[in-house]
Amino acid sequence: MPERLAEMLLDLWTPLIILWITLPPCIYMAPMNQSQVLMSGSPLELNRLSEEQRILNRSKRGWVWNQMFVLEEFSGPEPILVGRLHTDLDPGSKKIKYILSGDGAGTIFQINDVTGDIHAIKRLDREEKAEYTLTAQAVDWETDKPLEPPSEFIIKVQDINDNAPEFLNGPYHATVPEMSILGTSVTNVTATDADDPVYGNSAKLVYSILEGQPYFSIEPETAIIKTALPNMDREAKEEYLVVIQAKDMGGHSGGLSGTTTLTVTLTDVNDNPPKFAQSLYHFSVPEDVVLGTAIGRVKANDQDIGENAQSSYDIIDGDGTALFEITSDAQAQDGIIRLRQPLDFETKKSYTLKVEAANVHIDPRFSSRGPFKDTATVKIVVEDSDEPPVFSSPTYLLEVHENAALNSVIGQVTARDPDITSSPIRFSIDRHTDLERQFNINADDGKITLATPLDRELSVWHNITIIATEISNPNLISRVPVAIKVLDVNDNAPEFASEYEAFLCENGKPGQVIQTVSAMDKDEPKNGHYFLYSLLPEMVNNPNFTIKKNEDNSLSILAKHNGFNRQKQEVYLLPIIISDSGNPPLSSTSTLTIRVCGCSSDGVVQSCNVEAYVLPIGLSMGALIAILACIILLLVIVVLFVTLRRHKNEPLIIKDDEDVRENIIRYDDEGGGEEDTEAFDIATLQNPDGINGFLPRKDIKPDLQFMPRQGLAPVPNGVDVDEFINVRLHEADNDPTAPPYDSIQIYGYEGRGSVAGSLSSLESTTSDSDQNFDYLSDWGPRFKRLGELYSVGESDKET
């Protein structure tokens, strides 16, 4: 406690001693005259002015100023004396009054108007305000008349060490890689001190570490934190807490201090190899597992984190390297063993693999720590499963000639049960692949036979699927595709490639090629088509035409002479025999039609009709067609005109000899309803012929003569319609010649015992409900729908 008190007294008196040493040269800056006002906190300066100097010097106003100083944070029992104002005009008779104005005058600083003493009446803080500017003046006590002009002076607040250092940005966080060398820079911190950095050592800071040694150190002046130990391991300790102190007064005793914390995190580097948790792994897998299925996982642990812990897995040895593969899971950091090829319990029951895990990202700085990899052994046991049958081949290709006999064997498929029990196999054809049921298969031995005739020209390939099923377990089935190729046989005779029609010019020359024809054959021989052409035996010596075989397998027809005349013969028919080169060869006879035509001098066909000779000379074919079109158009116009005229002249009244009782007359006029009074004219109901009561019937021929009777007089349009209609109805009821009247319709009677029976339903003794229409379904698909309709009708009636 005494030491702390001594430090406080030293801090308090140190600035006072400095002020006392430096104050005199600041006060005396110019010669002092008789009228000078002295500002000083020490009476020594008054003694320097002798009475002799006051008398000899002439009167001249002047100020000798310097700064006044006052300690901050001074809190004594009485106001602290800052300084004194005095003028040589004051003989001590108390006739002069001192006035103080400016910053803090009257509130912070107070002056004794008689003695000129300035006191600080409040506690001052340099950090709030470092200096004050005031104005001093001497006036007459009685008249307040200024004796001298006002002058300014400054009062400076002198600093003491009253503010501790502060870390404004703390607490701090920093990182440094693990395994760093000694002296690696981590970060730097900064503290601030509100005291005066110019005056004394109040703001001179020195940094030190209170907690965090021996791992870190700090530069005392720059506050740079460095590692104090080499090769710090993150895996041993990842985070460190460092307490840093900043102390003012240059770190000497009595200075104020502030602290902050720094959290240092070691970042990871790849300094640890992967390590398998166990040296031997055991897995079991059914033999029928699907390819690509995960069999098991192995994991190598790495104490590092992030990408430094990433490892790749490989199978480097073992008897199952071709059947298994291993992939790396980046999320879980483990290796996944998957099946790459099918397993067979009956062939091999277990496998041994050697798996390696190696770091992906290797830091060359730590390569001396050893290989960053590890190995482990994996044993895989294959479990037996009830497997489906296995075909001897994944696909089958069969060939059959298109003229193969029915039920002949095309080929055979074989399959076996791979299990030890060796269950018998049953074969069948997937009929979805053989909709026409062209093939059959023996269920026991798998022989495929032909069920229907084949035609290569219709379909060359047939693709079917064979199903093999275990008899002991029908749920286990296998499928195999079978492709059947139909081989060609020479079963189609050649024929013309198209319908040919040749044209022969009357002015043609002998040996001129009339037409070139080619043949086609639906068969496809291995060596290609080769056709032979010939004329019928009886037409070998044809006097008009001959044939010539071309190198491109075509045939040319030539004229033997000229002078053909279409008046004598317009058309010639030339039968040609076409034979192929098959075994046995097939042939057919095709007839070529040759028309004799009239041609121009350059051989262009103009007309092939006999009527062309009777056409007027000088008219071209186009002109004749135009004339013919005009004639047809005129005939059409005449027919339409006559038809319209006849239709216009037809009477609206039906003739007496026509019976229209069975005719249906349709009118498309629609009424407007009861409220539509303008939809009809009442005059329409008033037949002009019925004005005198005579209403002749024009649609029938009555048997009785109707005597005219006195009818009603015509009435205006405003007559009551109901009364008018009742009158007309009464007349119609009393007229025997007006329909409806009783009549008998006689139908032809076929007689009794007819095989067909009567077509009339008048004498039917049975109703529709008594009849059975099931026989309609037996008439074929065309009557199936009709039978369903009648069946639905009967069921509805029953319901």
Short mmCIF file of N, CA and C in Angstrom, two decimals, residues 442-518:
data_model
loop_
_atom_site.label_atom_id
_atom_site.label_comp_id
_atom_site.label_asym_id
_atom_site.label_seq_id
_atom_site.Cartn_x
_atom_site.Cartn_y
_atom_site.Cartn_z
N ASN A 442 -40.65 -78.01 -78.33
CA ASN A 442 -40.82 -79.18 -77.47
C ASN A 442 -40.48 -78.75 -76.05
N ALA A 443 -41.43 -78.94 -75.13
CA ALA A 443 -41.26 -78.45 -73.77
C ALA A 443 -40.14 -79.17 -73.04
N ASP A 444 -39.76 -80.38 -73.48
CA ASP A 444 -38.75 -81.15 -72.76
C ASP A 444 -37.34 -80.95 -73.29
N ASP A 445 -37.18 -80.99 -74.62
CA ASP A 445 -35.82 -80.93 -75.16
C ASP A 445 -35.51 -79.60 -75.85
N GLY A 446 -36.48 -78.69 -75.99
CA GLY A 446 -36.21 -77.38 -76.55
C GLY A 446 -36.08 -77.35 -78.06
N LYS A 447 -36.57 -78.34 -78.78
CA LYS A 447 -36.51 -78.34 -80.24
C LYS A 447 -37.64 -77.46 -80.80
N ILE A 448 -37.25 -76.57 -81.70
CA ILE A 448 -38.20 -75.63 -82.31
C ILE A 448 -38.62 -76.20 -83.65
N THR A 449 -39.94 -76.27 -83.87
CA THR A 449 -40.49 -76.82 -85.11
C THR A 449 -41.34 -75.76 -85.80
N LEU A 450 -41.59 -76.02 -87.10
CA LEU A 450 -42.37 -75.10 -87.92
C LEU A 450 -43.84 -75.47 -87.82
N ALA A 451 -44.67 -74.46 -87.50
CA ALA A 451 -46.11 -74.71 -87.34
C ALA A 451 -46.91 -74.28 -88.55
N THR A 452 -46.50 -73.21 -89.24
CA THR A 452 -47.21 -72.72 -90.43
C THR A 452 -46.19 -72.47 -91.54
N PRO A 453 -46.63 -72.50 -92.79
CA PRO A 453 -45.68 -72.29 -93.90
C PRO A 453 -45.03 -70.90 -93.81
N LEU A 454 -43.82 -70.85 -94.33
CA LEU A 454 -43.05 -69.60 -94.34
C LEU A 454 -42.99 -69.05 -95.76
N ASP A 455 -42.84 -67.76 -95.83
CA ASP A 455 -42.67 -67.09 -97.12
C ASP A 455 -41.62 -66.01 -96.94
N ARG A 456 -40.45 -66.26 -97.52
CA ARG A 456 -39.36 -65.29 -97.34
C ARG A 456 -39.70 -63.95 -97.94
N GLU A 457 -40.53 -63.96 -99.02
CA GLU A 457 -40.87 -62.70 -99.66
C GLU A 457 -41.75 -61.83 -98.76
N LEU A 458 -42.42 -62.41 -97.80
CA LEU A 458 -43.23 -61.65 -96.86
C LEU A 458 -42.43 -61.23 -95.63
N SER A 459 -41.61 -62.09 -95.11
CA SER A 459 -40.81 -61.77 -93.93
C SER A 459 -39.55 -62.63 -93.95
N VAL A 460 -38.43 -61.96 -93.87
CA VAL A 460 -37.15 -62.68 -93.90
C VAL A 460 -36.74 -63.11 -92.50
N TRP A 461 -37.02 -62.29 -91.49
CA TRP A 461 -36.61 -62.58 -90.11
C TRP A 461 -37.81 -62.78 -89.21
N HIS A 462 -37.67 -63.70 -88.31
CA HIS A 462 -38.66 -63.93 -87.25
C HIS A 462 -37.90 -63.95 -85.93
N ASN A 463 -38.27 -63.05 -85.03
CA ASN A 463 -37.60 -62.95 -83.72
C ASN A 463 -38.58 -63.38 -82.64
N ILE A 464 -38.23 -64.44 -81.98
CA ILE A 464 -39.09 -64.97 -80.92
C ILE A 464 -38.26 -65.07 -79.64
N THR A 465 -38.97 -65.24 -78.52
CA THR A 465 -38.33 -65.37 -77.21
C THR A 465 -38.71 -66.72 -76.61
N ILE A 466 -37.69 -67.47 -76.19
CA ILE A 466 -37.89 -68.77 -75.57
C ILE A 466 -37.78 -68.61 -74.06
N ILE A 467 -38.70 -69.21 -73.33
CA ILE A 467 -38.73 -69.15 -71.88
C ILE A 467 -38.36 -70.51 -71.32
N ALA A 468 -37.41 -70.50 -70.37
CA ALA A 468 -37.03 -71.73 -69.66
C ALA A 468 -37.48 -71.59 -68.21
N THR A 469 -38.21 -72.58 -67.71
CA THR A 469 -38.79 -72.54 -66.36
C THR A 469 -38.38 -73.79 -65.60
N GLU A 470 -37.98 -73.59 -64.33
CA GLU A 470 -37.69 -74.74 -63.48
C GLU A 470 -38.99 -75.41 -63.07
N ILE A 471 -39.03 -76.69 -63.23
CA ILE A 471 -40.26 -77.43 -62.87
C ILE A 471 -40.47 -77.39 -61.36
N SER A 472 -39.40 -77.46 -60.58
CA SER A 472 -39.55 -77.47 -59.12
C SER A 472 -39.93 -76.10 -58.58
N ASN A 473 -39.59 -75.06 -59.27
CA ASN A 473 -39.91 -73.70 -58.83
C ASN A 473 -40.30 -72.88 -60.06
N PRO A 474 -41.59 -72.84 -60.40
CA PRO A 474 -42.01 -72.14 -61.63
C PRO A 474 -41.74 -70.64 -61.60
N ASN A 475 -41.43 -70.09 -60.43
CA ASN A 475 -41.14 -68.66 -60.38
C ASN A 475 -39.77 -68.31 -60.94
N LEU A 476 -38.92 -69.31 -61.07
CA LEU A 476 -37.59 -69.07 -61.61
C LEU A 476 -37.62 -69.34 -63.11
N ILE A 477 -37.54 -68.29 -63.87
CA ILE A 477 -37.58 -68.40 -65.33
C ILE A 477 -36.43 -67.60 -65.93
N SER A 478 -36.07 -67.99 -67.14
CA SER A 478 -35.07 -67.26 -67.92
C SER A 478 -35.58 -67.12 -69.33
N ARG A 479 -35.12 -66.09 -70.01
CA ARG A 479 -35.54 -65.81 -71.38
C ARG A 479 -34.30 -65.67 -72.26
N VAL A 480 -34.48 -66.07 -73.50
CA VAL A 480 -33.39 -65.93 -74.46
C VAL A 480 -33.99 -65.56 -75.82
N PRO A 481 -33.40 -64.61 -76.54
CA PRO A 481 -33.91 -64.26 -77.87
C PRO A 481 -33.40 -65.25 -78.92
N VAL A 482 -34.30 -65.61 -79.83
CA VAL A 482 -33.97 -66.52 -80.93
C VAL A 482 -34.34 -65.82 -82.23
N ALA A 483 -33.35 -65.65 -83.10
CA ALA A 483 -33.56 -65.04 -84.41
C ALA A 483 -33.58 -66.14 -85.46
N ILE A 484 -34.67 -66.20 -86.23
CA ILE A 484 -34.85 -67.23 -87.26
C ILE A 484 -34.82 -66.54 -88.61
N LYS A 485 -33.87 -66.91 -89.43
CA LYS A 485 -33.74 -66.34 -90.77
C LYS A 485 -34.32 -67.32 -91.79
N VAL A 486 -35.19 -66.81 -92.63
CA VAL A 486 -35.83 -67.63 -93.66
C VAL A 486 -34.96 -67.57 -94.91
N LEU A 487 -34.49 -68.74 -95.36
CA LEU A 487 -33.63 -68.81 -96.54
C LEU A 487 -34.49 -68.91 -97.80
N ASP A 488 -33.97 -68.33 -98.86
CA ASP A 488 -34.72 -68.24 -100.10
C ASP A 488 -34.61 -69.53 -100.90
N VAL A 489 -35.71 -69.88 -101.54
CA VAL A 489 -35.76 -70.93 -102.57
C VAL A 489 -36.42 -70.34 -103.79
N ASN A 490 -36.14 -70.96 -104.93
CA ASN A 490 -36.67 -70.42 -106.19
C ASN A 490 -38.12 -70.86 -106.35
N ASP A 491 -39.01 -70.04 -105.78
CA ASP A 491 -40.43 -70.37 -105.85
C ASP A 491 -41.24 -69.26 -106.49
N ASN A 492 -40.59 -68.30 -107.11
CA ASN A 492 -41.29 -67.21 -107.80
C ASN A 492 -40.71 -67.06 -109.20
N ALA A 493 -41.61 -67.06 -110.19
CA ALA A 493 -41.19 -66.89 -111.58
C ALA A 493 -40.97 -65.41 -111.87
N PRO A 494 -40.03 -65.09 -112.76
CA PRO A 494 -39.82 -63.68 -113.11
C PRO A 494 -40.97 -63.12 -113.93
N GLU A 495 -41.09 -61.81 -113.93
CA GLU A 495 -42.14 -61.13 -114.67
C GLU A 495 -41.67 -59.71 -114.98
N PHE A 496 -42.47 -59.04 -115.83
CA PHE A 496 -42.11 -57.68 -116.16
C PHE A 496 -42.02 -56.83 -114.89
N ALA A 497 -41.08 -55.91 -114.90
CA ALA A 497 -40.92 -55.03 -113.74
C ALA A 497 -42.09 -54.08 -113.59
N SER A 498 -42.77 -53.77 -114.69
CA SER A 498 -43.95 -52.90 -114.64
C SER A 498 -44.81 -53.21 -115.86
N GLU A 499 -45.96 -52.56 -115.93
CA GLU A 499 -46.85 -52.72 -117.09
C GLU A 499 -46.32 -51.87 -118.24
N TYR A 500 -45.82 -52.53 -119.24
CA TYR A 500 -45.24 -51.82 -120.37
C TYR A 500 -46.28 -51.68 -121.50
N GLU A 501 -46.23 -50.59 -122.22
CA GLU A 501 -47.04 -50.37 -123.43
C GLU A 501 -46.15 -49.63 -124.43
N ALA A 502 -45.86 -50.32 -125.54
CA ALA A 502 -44.94 -49.76 -126.53
C ALA A 502 -45.71 -49.04 -127.63
N PHE A 503 -45.07 -48.06 -128.24
CA PHE A 503 -45.66 -47.28 -129.34
C PHE A 503 -44.73 -47.37 -130.55
N LEU A 504 -45.34 -47.72 -131.67
CA LEU A 504 -44.60 -47.92 -132.93
C LEU A 504 -45.06 -46.87 -133.94
N CYS A 505 -44.11 -46.16 -134.48
CA CYS A 505 -44.43 -45.12 -135.47
C CYS A 505 -44.66 -45.77 -136.84
N GLU A 506 -45.65 -45.25 -137.51
CA GLU A 506 -45.91 -45.76 -138.86
C GLU A 506 -44.73 -45.51 -139.79
N ASN A 507 -44.03 -44.45 -139.57
CA ASN A 507 -42.90 -44.12 -140.43
C ASN A 507 -41.60 -44.60 -139.83
N GLY A 508 -41.67 -45.60 -138.92
CA GLY A 508 -40.46 -46.14 -138.32
C GLY A 508 -39.61 -46.91 -139.32
N LYS A 509 -38.37 -47.12 -138.92
CA LYS A 509 -37.42 -47.80 -139.79
C LYS A 509 -37.19 -49.22 -139.31
N PRO A 510 -36.81 -50.10 -140.17
CA PRO A 510 -36.50 -51.48 -139.75
C PRO A 510 -35.32 -51.49 -138.77
N GLY A 511 -35.39 -52.37 -137.79
CA GLY A 511 -34.34 -52.48 -136.79
C GLY A 511 -34.41 -51.43 -135.69
N GLN A 512 -35.41 -50.57 -135.75
CA GLN A 512 -35.57 -49.53 -134.74
C GLN A 512 -36.07 -50.15 -133.42
N VAL A 513 -35.46 -49.71 -132.29
CA VAL A 513 -35.86 -50.22 -130.96
C VAL A 513 -37.19 -49.58 -130.59
N ILE A 514 -38.17 -50.43 -130.43
CA ILE A 514 -39.51 -49.93 -130.08
C ILE A 514 -39.62 -49.72 -128.56
N GLN A 515 -39.14 -50.67 -127.75
CA GLN A 515 -39.30 -50.61 -126.30
C GLN A 515 -38.19 -51.43 -125.65
N THR A 516 -37.73 -51.00 -124.52
CA THR A 516 -36.79 -51.76 -123.70
C THR A 516 -37.48 -52.11 -122.40
N VAL A 517 -37.52 -53.40 -122.09
CA VAL A 517 -38.21 -53.87 -120.89
C VAL A 517 -37.20 -54.57 -119.99
N SER A 518 -37.54 -54.62 -118.71
CA SER A 518 -36.73 -55.34 -117.72
C SER A 518 -37.63 -56.22 -116.89
#
